[in-house]
């Protein structure tokens, strides 16, 4: 399929593909096995300007958008979802600054993010606030020219590795979702430490850990948007980033499909390569259809996001849900095509299947996405009545 990518977009895709081939594939099994953060690969991505793709030129980036980011994320995910998660979570953490930061905040933080000098993480989730994001209990209490942060964030991707954290905390608990605020917190701020590092089923080349705030003083200038806007900052951030999670689904599905197809062409049973059997052919055909449909949806939604449209909530939830369900189904079927070999760690597909599972969970479970889609449909029905 031709998605009519311009020359620059093709170049971005090819650069990410080359990094994936040369730098990620040779080490992905080791990163997974030893649960290592991909520091060297992050450096290579930084040298290739990959962290600046979606950051405006005036703040040191390349000034491109969601589609370019999706192209890079897809290629990295095709090789290793753990590495692509470390990369994509950086964008997730950056969006609050990009969308709600003042010019001063952008000048201060974005150039180092665009160059890859500083990594970013997004701190929303807590032990008792996952799907129910408005239930956060971390507090930011105003005191003179500062906020004092107290509480613990859980399951934060890039936690510990990142230098900059965009954190959602309650400034007025009595106001529920309208009492949350978004703050920029820098690593090294007194009262900010890292807690438990998680041991995960998949995406083990990414770090997931707790952020612990104990009377952590944050200058008032670090607020994003206004007091009470934190929930909106979080939701708009997720609206932007969910298409990228869809791109992860496309990438991991493509990677697993290629492994399964190559295997089926060489694995001989009953005196012929198993790709000669219709049972296998139909599985491969179904995988190819699903990947193409997911890619088409993700690219169109990314283009819609880049058009500056305001109503992206439903579309990005659709792209995330569809493409990540495809990621899970295709990696599972790829393993099935490979039979016992697929189940062994000698091949990368068992890792791809373990990795793919998180895509249906993080940045809002696919059940929550369906709620979001349905709520938006209902609003549209009543508007068009
Ligand atoms: N853009 C702008 N505003 C939004 C919004 C969006 N995408 N989604 C919700 N809001 C607003 C609502 O309009 C509402 O505003 P008012 O109070 O002014 O009416 C407010 O936010 C609360 O919205 P809602 O009532 O829908 O919130 P719920 O408490 O029912 O929570 C959410 C539902 C949106 C939190 C849930 O569907 C969700 O997305 N959960 C997943 C969270 C998530 O992705 N976690 C992963 C963390 S990062 S890896």
XYZ file of C-alpha atoms in Angstrom, residues 1-6 8-14 16-17 65-78 240-255 258 290-309 312 315-324:
77
model
C 0.000 0.000 0.000
C 1.156 3.517 -0.781
C 0.318 5.980 1.961
C 1.617 8.906 -0.073
C 4.297 9.793 2.424
C 6.392 12.743 1.312
C 10.881 13.709 4.399
C 8.410 11.279 5.977
C 9.965 8.403 4.049
C 13.372 9.522 5.270
C 12.184 9.558 8.893
C 10.707 6.073 8.488
C 13.894 4.783 6.824
C 14.079 4.661 12.273
C 14.082 1.378 10.339
C 3.805 16.173 13.932
C 1.844 13.103 14.916
C 2.289 11.289 11.593
C 6.079 11.585 11.645
C 6.123 10.433 15.257
C 3.910 7.453 14.360
C 6.244 6.475 11.507
C 9.223 6.421 13.859
C 7.323 4.627 16.621
C 6.033 1.978 14.202
C 9.525 1.130 12.961
C 10.989 0.921 16.461
C 8.047 -1.230 17.594
C 8.579 -3.608 14.708
C -2.511 13.352 21.372
C -0.507 10.336 22.373
C -2.985 7.477 21.872
C -2.503 7.464 18.094
C 1.157 6.720 18.807
C 0.141 3.707 20.894
C -1.819 2.584 17.839
C 1.403 2.911 15.818
C 3.066 0.622 18.353
C 0.326 -1.946 17.669
C 0.929 -1.719 13.919
C 4.696 -2.050 14.368
C 4.700 -5.052 16.680
C 2.107 -6.784 14.473
C 4.234 -6.152 11.376
C 7.339 -7.505 13.088
C 7.293 -11.038 9.075
C -5.622 -6.528 9.933
C -2.207 -4.849 9.834
C -3.075 -2.866 6.717
C -6.422 -1.762 8.160
C -4.767 -0.724 11.427
C -2.013 1.177 9.623
C -4.543 2.975 7.405
C -6.556 4.056 10.460
C -3.510 5.137 12.472
C -2.061 7.211 9.607
C -5.411 8.875 8.844
C -6.002 9.738 12.481
C -2.423 11.052 12.775
C -3.083 13.256 9.725
C -6.345 14.392 11.331
C -4.482 15.290 14.541
C -1.899 17.197 12.470
C -4.676 19.134 10.730
C -5.197 20.926 14.034
C -8.701 19.482 14.496
C -9.607 14.228 18.160
C -10.577 9.207 16.565
C -7.442 8.745 18.618
C -9.263 6.328 20.951
C -10.399 4.383 17.878
C -6.885 4.222 16.430
C -5.478 3.095 19.778
C -8.129 0.438 20.337
C -8.237 -1.031 16.865
C -4.497 -1.108 16.228
C -3.536 -2.464 19.637
